[in-house]
Amino acid sequence: MIFRQFVNEDLGCASYLVGDEKAQEAVVVDPAYAIERYLEQAERDDLRIVAVLETHTHADHVSGHGRFALERGTPVHVNPLANAEYPYEPLADGDEVSVGAVTLRAVHTPGHRPEHTCFAVIDHTRGDEPWLLLTGDSLFVGDAARPDLAVEAREGARDLFHSLHRLVDLGDGVEVFPGHVSGSLCGAGMSSKASTTIGFERRFNPALRIDAEDAFVDDSASITAPKPPNAERIVALNRGPFLGAPAPVPRLDDPGDAVVLDVRPLDAYLAGHAHGAISVPVDGSSFSTKAGFMLLPEEAIVIRAATEDEAMRAARGLRAVGVLDIAGYVLASADDEHTEPVTLDELEQLLADDAVEVLDVREPDEHADGFIPGSRNVPYRLVRRCGDLLSAEKPIVTVCESGPRAAVAASALAHEGLDARPVVDGGVTEWEERHATVAFRRCGD
């Protein structure tokens, strides 16, 4: 058997190529929209990809199943409960797909979504029992799926409880390869490890250590993490007619009226940028997720980059989260407009002078643990949608834990016409260390 794992570090998504060396055939499970890496790996392994298997309709990244079908004629297999609008081979519980001596057996595991299906992998040259399990968005390393993306959270959590126990019954020795690692919005406590075993998770995974169904439902349904950006649009793309290859991204001389997304490193953006450009560095953490939150669905986008390679990497990241209307890219040149970041020393004086409004752009649960007195809380992902709630009477200083989200938020507010500058070298924790005090939100506030 040939087994390959592919991890998109930016989104925390994992996909798989499973094949038989003698038969020279393989399947791909949960492919990303950029299918080139699977084709290149299959060529290196001398394999022909004969099927695509989907664990479910993804809400956090665009699938490559349409490209496989349209460009390669590869059939797509998915559970009928997905209500797919494309031609597919139905995969009910217990159905099998085989390549040579390797069989992938469908294990229906609703909870994350009604159609969710895991795949137990059997290498018949080793035995007739599964020895590894592709768990998709059900069981992770150190966590379990969120149940609120397709149905009401408690309903999903109740299904997930039974699905997880079904997986545990496969045996402690079964290796687990999930559809996500840390960095994904689909589970808050998941590990960065790429794999685990049923036995390890049964002992140490908090979700599997809750034996009572009602207690599990209470815990699992108490979701605080934001939903993936563009979730509804991504689900519609993945459920709908096959999506083919992306259009080329041409180089432009001028962005015109499009929204400019500056993907250069933050220092380069601060030193000089186009008026109204939104800064999300492609080399920063979670580029696709942050950009997906910043860009509105109806907007045409022009990427501003230092090099063509940087622009193409950004385009791939945008397409992965359903941002497909990319008009082109421009290469950065000398710009007159720059942004001067705010130091914590400067912020202290500005607050003493009542000269600024401080906007804490962390998540509400972070804010509840302590914040700079007098600051307001709007998560960075919402600033473009909540800008009208902010006062234009004072300049705005954005702050987060260490700087990256504050910088994104300040650029988005500037795009909306507000006077905003970020704290990029430090944040609320350092403020607390300096002043030995932060404010806390009281119950009911």
Short mmCIF file of C-alpha atoms in Angstrom, two decimals:
data_model
loop_
_atom_site.label_atom_id
_atom_site.label_comp_id
_atom_site.label_asym_id
_atom_site.label_seq_id
_atom_site.Cartn_x
_atom_site.Cartn_y
_atom_site.Cartn_z
CA MET A 1 0.00 0.00 0.00
CA ILE A 2 1.08 3.56 -0.73
CA PHE A 3 -0.20 6.17 1.72
CA ARG A 4 0.50 9.90 1.47
CA GLN A 5 -0.72 12.70 3.71
CA PHE A 6 -0.90 16.30 2.44
CA VAL A 7 -1.28 19.15 4.95
CA ASN A 8 -2.22 22.71 4.08
CA GLU A 9 -0.42 24.42 6.96
CA ASP A 10 -2.20 27.70 6.33
CA LEU A 11 -5.71 26.28 6.82
CA GLY A 12 -4.82 23.25 8.93
CA CYS A 13 -6.48 20.92 6.38
CA ALA A 14 -5.28 17.41 5.61
CA SER A 15 -5.98 15.27 2.54
CA TYR A 16 -4.80 11.85 1.47
CA LEU A 17 -3.65 9.71 -1.43
CA VAL A 18 -4.14 5.97 -0.88
CA GLY A 19 -3.01 3.47 -3.49
CA ASP A 20 -1.76 0.05 -4.39
CA GLU A 21 1.74 -0.13 -5.83
CA LYS A 22 1.15 -3.35 -7.77
CA ALA A 23 -2.19 -2.27 -9.21
CA GLN A 24 -0.76 1.20 -9.89
CA GLU A 25 -4.05 2.78 -8.83
CA ALA A 26 -4.97 5.25 -6.12
CA VAL A 27 -7.80 7.32 -4.66
CA VAL A 28 -7.65 10.82 -3.24
CA VAL A 29 -9.62 11.66 -0.09
CA ASP A 30 -10.78 15.26 0.54
CA PRO A 31 -8.65 16.94 -2.14
CA ALA A 32 -7.86 20.64 -2.01
CA TYR A 33 -8.79 22.88 -4.94
CA ALA A 34 -5.14 22.98 -6.03
CA ILE A 35 -4.93 19.39 -7.29
CA GLU A 36 -1.47 19.67 -8.85
CA ARG A 37 0.29 18.26 -5.78
CA TYR A 38 -1.72 15.01 -5.96
CA LEU A 39 -1.05 14.60 -9.66
CA GLU A 40 2.66 15.21 -9.15
CA GLN A 41 2.82 12.71 -6.26
CA ALA A 42 0.87 10.10 -8.22
CA GLU A 43 3.29 10.47 -11.11
CA ARG A 44 6.25 10.02 -8.77
CA ASP A 45 4.62 6.90 -7.31
CA ASP A 46 3.62 5.61 -10.77
CA LEU A 47 -0.07 5.61 -9.84
CA ARG A 48 -3.25 6.48 -11.70
CA ILE A 49 -5.89 8.31 -9.63
CA VAL A 50 -9.14 6.45 -10.26
CA ALA A 51 -11.52 7.97 -7.69
CA VAL A 52 -12.09 10.91 -5.37
CA LEU A 53 -13.70 10.25 -1.98
CA GLU A 54 -15.23 13.04 0.09
CA THR A 55 -15.79 12.64 3.82
CA HIS A 56 -18.36 15.46 3.65
CA THR A 57 -19.19 18.79 2.06
CA HIS A 58 -16.49 21.07 3.40
CA ALA A 59 -17.24 24.51 4.82
CA ASP A 60 -13.69 25.77 5.26
CA HIS A 61 -11.99 25.12 1.93
CA VAL A 62 -12.92 24.62 -1.70
CA SER A 63 -12.64 21.00 -2.82
CA GLY A 64 -10.72 19.85 -5.87
CA HIS A 65 -13.22 17.11 -6.74
CA GLY A 66 -14.67 19.22 -9.56
CA ARG A 67 -11.29 19.71 -11.15
CA PHE A 68 -10.56 15.97 -10.97
CA ALA A 69 -13.91 15.22 -12.59
CA LEU A 70 -13.73 17.85 -15.33
CA GLU A 71 -10.02 17.66 -16.12
CA ARG A 72 -9.37 13.95 -15.55
CA GLY A 73 -12.76 12.24 -15.77
CA THR A 74 -12.35 10.95 -12.21
CA PRO A 75 -15.57 9.79 -10.49
CA VAL A 76 -16.48 11.38 -7.15
CA HIS A 77 -17.85 9.32 -4.25
CA VAL A 78 -19.86 10.92 -1.42
CA ASN A 79 -22.66 10.01 0.97
CA PRO A 80 -26.10 10.75 -0.58
CA LEU A 81 -27.07 12.85 2.45
CA ALA A 82 -24.72 15.51 1.09
CA ASN A 83 -27.44 16.33 -1.49
CA ALA A 84 -24.73 16.97 -4.05
CA GLU A 85 -25.75 18.74 -7.25
CA TYR A 86 -22.97 17.09 -9.27
CA PRO A 87 -22.77 13.53 -10.65
CA TYR A 88 -21.46 11.20 -7.94
CA GLU A 89 -21.17 7.59 -6.86
CA PRO A 90 -23.15 7.10 -3.62
CA LEU A 91 -21.26 5.93 -0.55
CA ALA A 92 -23.57 4.50 2.09
CA ASP A 93 -22.42 3.03 5.40
CA GLY A 94 -20.39 -0.12 4.77
CA ASP A 95 -19.82 0.53 1.06
CA GLU A 96 -16.30 -0.11 -0.16
CA VAL A 97 -13.96 1.32 -2.79
CA SER A 98 -10.95 -0.82 -3.69
CA VAL A 99 -7.70 -0.22 -5.54
CA GLY A 100 -5.83 -3.49 -5.91
CA ALA A 101 -5.41 -5.08 -2.48
CA VAL A 102 -6.40 -1.90 -0.65
CA THR A 103 -10.00 -1.25 0.42
CA LEU A 104 -11.55 1.90 1.88
CA ARG A 105 -14.72 1.08 3.79
CA ALA A 106 -17.28 3.84 4.46
CA VAL A 107 -18.19 4.40 8.13
CA HIS A 108 -21.10 6.82 8.36
CA THR A 109 -20.34 9.24 11.23
CA PRO A 110 -22.85 12.11 11.34
CA GLY A 111 -22.36 14.98 13.74
CA HIS A 112 -20.19 17.52 12.01
CA ARG A 113 -22.54 17.20 9.04
CA PRO A 114 -25.34 14.67 8.41
CA GLU A 115 -23.45 13.06 5.50
CA HIS A 116 -20.08 12.83 7.26
CA THR A 117 -18.29 9.58 6.49
CA CYS A 118 -14.98 8.22 7.74
CA PHE A 119 -12.92 5.69 5.78
CA ALA A 120 -11.47 2.58 7.37
CA VAL A 121 -8.48 1.47 5.27
CA ILE A 122 -7.75 -2.22 4.87
CA ASP A 123 -4.54 -3.55 3.33
CA HIS A 124 -5.47 -7.13 2.48
CA THR A 125 -1.81 -8.10 2.16
CA ARG A 126 -1.57 -7.49 5.93
CA GLY A 127 -4.98 -8.75 7.02
CA ASP A 128 -8.71 -8.23 6.65
CA GLU A 129 -9.19 -5.72 9.49
CA PRO A 130 -8.70 -1.93 9.20
CA TRP A 131 -5.34 -0.71 10.42
CA LEU A 132 -5.83 2.97 9.78
CA LEU A 133 -8.79 5.33 9.75
CA LEU A 134 -9.33 8.58 7.84
CA THR A 135 -11.57 10.49 10.23
CA GLY A 136 -12.26 13.67 8.23
CA ASP A 137 -13.90 16.25 10.48
CA SER A 138 -15.11 13.87 13.19
CA LEU A 139 -12.19 12.83 15.41
CA PHE A 140 -9.03 14.93 15.60
CA VAL A 141 -5.81 14.58 17.54
CA GLY A 142 -6.83 15.93 20.93
CA ASP A 143 -10.27 17.19 19.96
CA ALA A 144 -13.48 16.39 18.10
CA ALA A 145 -15.54 18.12 15.44
CA ARG A 146 -17.65 21.19 15.97
CA PRO A 147 -21.32 20.26 15.46
CA ASP A 148 -22.81 23.64 14.55
CA LEU A 149 -21.94 24.21 10.89
CA ALA A 150 -24.76 22.25 9.24
CA VAL A 151 -27.46 21.66 11.86
CA GLU A 152 -28.45 23.00 15.26
CA ALA A 153 -25.46 22.54 17.59
CA ARG A 154 -27.11 20.22 20.13
CA GLU A 155 -28.56 18.02 17.40
CA GLY A 156 -25.16 17.72 15.76
CA ALA A 157 -23.47 17.08 19.11
CA ARG A 158 -25.83 14.22 19.91
CA ASP A 159 -25.06 12.53 16.59
CA LEU A 160 -21.35 13.18 17.09
CA PHE A 161 -21.38 11.46 20.49
CA HIS A 162 -22.60 8.21 18.95
CA SER A 163 -20.29 8.52 15.94
CA LEU A 164 -17.21 8.92 18.12
CA HIS A 165 -18.09 5.88 20.18
CA ARG A 166 -18.53 3.90 16.99
CA LEU A 167 -15.00 4.86 15.94
CA VAL A 168 -13.57 3.90 19.33
CA ASP A 169 -15.07 0.43 18.90
CA LEU A 170 -12.75 -0.16 15.93
CA GLY A 171 -9.93 -0.90 18.41
CA ASP A 172 -7.08 0.86 20.19
CA GLY A 173 -4.45 -0.19 17.66
CA VAL A 174 -6.09 1.54 14.69
CA GLU A 175 -4.11 4.56 13.48
CA VAL A 176 -6.06 7.79 13.05
CA PHE A 177 -5.39 10.34 10.32
CA PRO A 178 -7.73 13.36 10.65
CA GLY A 179 -8.95 15.91 8.15
CA HIS A 180 -7.59 18.78 10.24
CA VAL A 181 -4.62 19.64 12.41
CA SER A 182 -4.12 22.74 14.56
CA GLY A 183 -4.79 25.99 12.76
CA SER A 184 -8.27 25.01 11.66
CA LEU A 185 -11.43 26.68 12.95
CA CYS A 186 -13.11 23.27 13.15
CA GLY A 187 -11.71 22.42 16.59
CA ALA A 188 -10.19 24.62 19.26
CA GLY A 189 -8.07 22.09 21.11
CA MET A 190 -6.62 19.96 18.33
CA SER A 191 -2.95 19.11 18.23
CA SER A 192 -0.45 19.91 15.49
CA LYS A 193 0.40 16.20 15.32
CA ALA A 194 -0.47 14.66 11.97
CA SER A 195 -1.78 11.36 13.31
CA THR A 196 -2.63 9.39 16.44
CA THR A 197 -4.26 6.09 17.45
CA ILE A 198 -7.70 5.20 18.73
CA GLY A 199 -6.10 4.04 21.99
CA PHE A 200 -4.25 7.28 22.60
CA GLU A 201 -7.32 9.38 21.90
CA ARG A 202 -9.50 7.16 24.07
CA ARG A 203 -7.15 7.83 26.99
CA PHE A 204 -6.29 11.48 26.47
CA ASN A 205 -8.82 13.19 24.17
CA PRO A 206 -11.20 15.25 26.37
CA ALA A 207 -14.11 14.61 23.99
CA LEU A 208 -13.76 10.85 24.35
CA ARG A 209 -13.45 10.99 28.13
CA ILE A 210 -17.01 12.27 28.58
CA ASP A 211 -19.09 9.13 29.02
CA ALA A 212 -22.53 10.68 29.54
CA GLU A 213 -24.32 11.74 26.37
CA ASP A 214 -26.01 14.81 27.88
CA ALA A 215 -22.73 16.05 29.36
CA PHE A 216 -21.01 15.59 26.00
CA VAL A 217 -23.78 17.50 24.23
CA ASP A 218 -23.56 20.37 26.73
CA ASP A 219 -19.81 20.61 26.26
CA SER A 220 -19.66 20.10 22.49
CA ALA A 221 -22.51 22.48 21.71
CA SER A 222 -20.99 25.38 23.65
CA ILE A 223 -19.16 26.71 20.59
CA THR A 224 -17.26 29.99 20.94
CA ALA A 225 -14.97 29.81 17.90
CA PRO A 226 -15.98 31.84 14.84
CA LYS A 227 -17.30 30.00 11.82
CA PRO A 228 -14.92 29.72 8.87
CA PRO A 229 -15.01 32.76 6.60
CA ASN A 230 -17.24 32.34 3.55
CA ALA A 231 -18.61 29.11 5.04
CA GLU A 232 -21.98 29.26 3.27
CA ARG A 233 -20.37 30.20 -0.04
CA ILE A 234 -17.78 27.40 0.25
CA VAL A 235 -20.49 24.84 1.05
CA ALA A 236 -22.48 26.02 -1.98
CA LEU A 237 -19.42 25.70 -4.22
CA ASN A 238 -18.60 22.24 -2.90
CA ARG A 239 -22.16 20.95 -3.11
CA GLY A 240 -23.00 22.56 -6.45
CA PRO A 241 -22.01 21.83 -10.03
CA PHE A 242 -18.38 20.92 -10.59
CA LEU A 243 -15.98 23.85 -10.29
CA GLY A 244 -13.26 23.74 -12.90
CA ALA A 245 -9.74 25.13 -13.06
CA PRO A 246 -9.24 28.74 -11.98
CA ALA A 247 -8.78 31.53 -14.46
CA PRO A 248 -5.25 32.90 -14.86
CA VAL A 249 -4.32 35.89 -12.68
CA PRO A 250 -2.91 38.54 -15.04
CA ARG A 251 -0.42 41.23 -14.14
CA LEU A 252 -2.00 44.69 -14.20
CA ASP A 253 -0.55 48.15 -14.43
CA ASP A 254 -3.24 49.64 -12.21
CA PRO A 255 -5.79 48.10 -9.79
CA GLY A 256 -8.60 50.34 -10.99
CA ASP A 257 -11.62 50.28 -8.68
CA ALA A 258 -10.88 46.83 -7.24
CA VAL A 259 -10.11 46.28 -3.56
CA VAL A 260 -6.34 46.04 -3.14
CA LEU A 261 -5.07 43.21 -0.92
CA ASP A 262 -1.45 43.89 0.02
CA VAL A 263 0.17 40.51 0.72
CA ARG A 264 3.71 41.73 1.35
CA PRO A 265 5.34 41.45 4.80
CA LEU A 266 3.93 43.91 7.32
CA ASP A 267 7.09 46.03 7.48
CA ALA A 268 6.89 46.60 3.72
CA TYR A 269 3.23 47.59 3.93
CA LEU A 270 3.83 50.01 6.80
CA ALA A 271 6.74 51.64 4.94
CA GLY A 272 4.65 52.39 1.87
CA HIS A 273 1.35 51.22 0.44
CA ALA A 274 -1.43 52.14 -1.93
CA HIS A 275 -4.28 54.20 -0.52
CA GLY A 276 -6.98 51.98 0.97
CA ALA A 277 -5.00 48.73 0.62
CA ILE A 278 -5.88 45.99 3.12
CA SER A 279 -2.81 44.26 4.57
CA VAL A 280 -2.80 40.48 5.04
CA PRO A 281 0.75 39.11 4.64
CA VAL A 282 0.80 35.86 2.69
CA ASP A 283 3.77 34.66 4.74
CA GLY A 284 1.94 35.27 8.01
CA SER A 285 -0.09 32.70 9.90
CA SER A 286 -3.56 31.76 8.64
CA PHE A 287 -3.36 33.95 5.54
CA SER A 288 -6.36 32.38 3.82
CA THR A 289 -8.58 32.61 6.89
CA LYS A 290 -7.67 36.22 7.65
CA ALA A 291 -8.10 37.29 4.04
CA GLY A 292 -11.41 35.46 3.84
CA PHE A 293 -12.68 37.43 6.84
CA MET A 294 -11.46 40.76 5.43
CA LEU A 295 -12.84 40.51 1.88
CA LEU A 296 -16.54 40.86 1.15
CA PRO A 297 -18.21 38.39 -1.24
CA GLU A 298 -19.16 40.89 -3.93
CA GLU A 299 -15.74 42.51 -4.21
CA ALA A 300 -13.28 42.17 -7.06
CA ILE A 301 -9.77 41.76 -5.69
CA VAL A 302 -6.38 42.87 -6.96
CA ILE A 303 -3.37 41.41 -5.21
CA ARG A 304 -0.46 43.74 -4.47
CA ALA A 305 2.79 41.83 -4.05
CA ALA A 306 6.54 42.25 -4.18
CA THR A 307 7.03 39.45 -6.74
CA GLU A 308 4.96 37.35 -9.11
CA ASP A 309 5.63 34.27 -6.98
CA GLU A 310 4.25 36.04 -3.90
CA ALA A 311 1.15 37.05 -5.87
CA MET A 312 0.55 33.49 -7.12
CA ARG A 313 0.88 32.04 -3.61
CA ALA A 314 -1.66 34.57 -2.41
CA ALA A 315 -4.02 33.70 -5.27
CA ARG A 316 -3.88 30.01 -4.34
CA GLY A 317 -4.64 30.87 -0.73
CA LEU A 318 -7.59 33.05 -1.68
CA ARG A 319 -9.10 30.44 -3.98
CA ALA A 320 -8.84 27.86 -1.21
CA VAL A 321 -11.43 29.81 0.78
CA GLY A 322 -13.71 30.64 -2.11
CA VAL A 323 -12.35 34.07 -3.08
CA LEU A 324 -12.43 33.49 -6.83
CA ASP A 325 -12.98 36.97 -8.27
CA ILE A 326 -9.31 37.92 -8.54
CA ALA A 327 -8.97 40.58 -11.23
CA GLY A 328 -5.17 40.37 -11.29
CA TYR A 329 -2.07 41.44 -9.44
CA VAL A 330 0.17 44.49 -9.34
CA LEU A 331 3.77 44.66 -8.22
CA ALA A 332 4.53 47.13 -5.48
CA SER A 333 6.36 50.33 -6.31
CA ALA A 334 7.24 53.44 -4.33
CA ASP A 335 4.18 54.70 -2.47
CA ASP A 336 3.64 57.98 -0.67
CA GLU A 337 1.19 56.65 1.92
CA HIS A 338 2.62 54.92 4.96
CA THR A 339 1.38 53.86 8.38
CA GLU A 340 3.27 54.62 11.57
CA PRO A 341 2.64 51.90 14.18
CA VAL A 342 1.94 52.83 17.80
CA THR A 343 4.28 51.68 20.54
CA LEU A 344 2.94 50.76 23.96
CA ASP A 345 4.79 53.74 25.43
CA GLU A 346 3.06 56.02 22.95
CA LEU A 347 -0.30 54.38 23.61
CA GLU A 348 0.08 55.03 27.33
CA GLN A 349 0.52 58.75 26.68
CA LEU A 350 -2.28 58.89 24.11
CA LEU A 351 -4.66 57.34 26.63
CA ALA A 352 -3.54 59.73 29.33
CA ASP A 353 -4.35 62.59 26.95
CA ASP A 354 -7.70 61.01 25.95
CA ALA A 355 -6.50 61.40 22.37
CA VAL A 356 -7.46 58.01 20.86
CA GLU A 357 -10.05 55.27 20.91
CA VAL A 358 -8.49 51.86 21.63
CA LEU A 359 -10.00 48.96 19.75
CA ASP A 360 -9.20 45.47 21.07
CA VAL A 361 -9.54 43.18 18.04
CA ARG A 362 -9.14 39.86 19.84
CA GLU A 363 -11.95 37.34 20.21
CA PRO A 364 -14.57 37.93 22.94
CA ASP A 365 -13.26 35.10 25.14
CA GLU A 366 -9.76 36.61 25.03
CA HIS A 367 -11.18 40.04 25.82
CA ALA A 368 -13.11 38.66 28.79
CA ASP A 369 -9.86 37.49 30.37
CA GLY A 370 -8.62 41.06 30.62
CA PHE A 371 -8.32 44.18 28.49
CA ILE A 372 -6.88 47.68 28.49
CA PRO A 373 -9.20 49.94 30.52
CA GLY A 374 -11.43 51.99 28.28
CA SER A 375 -10.90 49.86 25.17
CA ARG A 376 -13.71 48.50 23.01
CA ASN A 377 -13.85 44.98 21.65
CA VAL A 378 -14.58 44.21 18.00
CA PRO A 379 -12.85 41.06 16.66
CA TYR A 380 -10.59 41.83 13.71
CA ARG A 381 -12.70 39.62 11.47
CA LEU A 382 -15.71 41.91 11.95
CA VAL A 383 -14.17 45.38 11.69
CA ARG A 384 -15.19 45.96 8.07
CA ARG A 385 -18.77 45.07 8.93
CA CYS A 386 -18.85 47.08 12.16
CA GLY A 387 -16.88 50.15 11.14
CA ASP A 388 -19.99 52.31 11.23
CA LEU A 389 -20.23 51.66 14.97
CA LEU A 390 -16.89 53.33 15.59
CA SER A 391 -16.46 57.01 16.25
CA ALA A 392 -14.65 59.10 13.67
CA GLU A 393 -14.04 61.84 16.25
CA LYS A 394 -10.78 60.33 17.51
CA PRO A 395 -8.02 58.34 15.83
CA ILE A 396 -8.28 54.61 16.47
CA VAL A 397 -5.48 52.44 17.82
CA THR A 398 -5.94 48.71 17.28
CA VAL A 399 -4.42 46.17 19.65
CA CYS A 400 -4.43 42.38 19.96
CA GLU A 401 -2.17 39.87 21.71
CA SER A 402 1.03 40.40 19.73
CA GLY A 403 0.34 42.57 16.68
CA PRO A 404 -0.69 40.66 13.52
CA ARG A 405 -4.45 40.91 13.96
CA ALA A 406 -4.16 44.54 15.04
CA ALA A 407 -2.29 45.34 11.83
CA VAL A 408 -4.90 43.63 9.65
CA ALA A 409 -7.69 45.44 11.47
CA ALA A 410 -6.07 48.87 11.19
CA SER A 411 -5.59 48.47 7.45
CA ALA A 412 -9.23 47.40 7.04
CA LEU A 413 -10.45 50.39 9.05
CA ALA A 414 -8.26 52.69 6.96
CA HIS A 415 -9.83 51.16 3.86
CA GLU A 416 -13.20 52.20 5.29
CA GLY A 417 -11.97 55.77 5.68
CA LEU A 418 -11.13 55.78 9.39
CA ASP A 419 -7.91 57.07 10.94
CA ALA A 420 -6.42 53.87 12.38
CA ARG A 421 -2.96 52.78 13.49
CA PRO A 422 -1.95 49.43 15.03
CA VAL A 423 0.18 48.32 17.93
CA VAL A 424 2.40 45.77 16.17
CA ASP A 425 5.15 45.14 18.72
CA GLY A 426 3.30 43.78 21.73
CA GLY A 427 -0.25 43.79 22.96
CA VAL A 428 -2.56 43.33 25.91
CA THR A 429 -0.38 40.79 27.74
CA GLU A 430 2.65 43.06 27.63
CA TRP A 431 0.47 45.97 28.71
CA GLU A 432 -0.59 43.96 31.74
CA GLU A 433 3.03 43.08 32.53
CA ARG A 434 3.99 46.75 32.38
CA HIS A 435 1.07 48.12 34.35
CA ALA A 436 0.21 45.13 36.53
CA THR A 437 -3.42 45.81 35.77
CA VAL A 438 -6.08 45.19 33.15
CA ALA A 439 -9.83 45.55 33.32
CA PHE A 440 -12.14 42.56 33.50
CA ARG A 441 -15.65 42.24 32.18
CA ARG A 442 -18.16 41.60 34.91
CA CYS A 443 -20.89 39.01 34.51
CA GLY A 444 -23.76 40.65 32.64
CA ASP A 445 -21.66 43.43 31.07
#
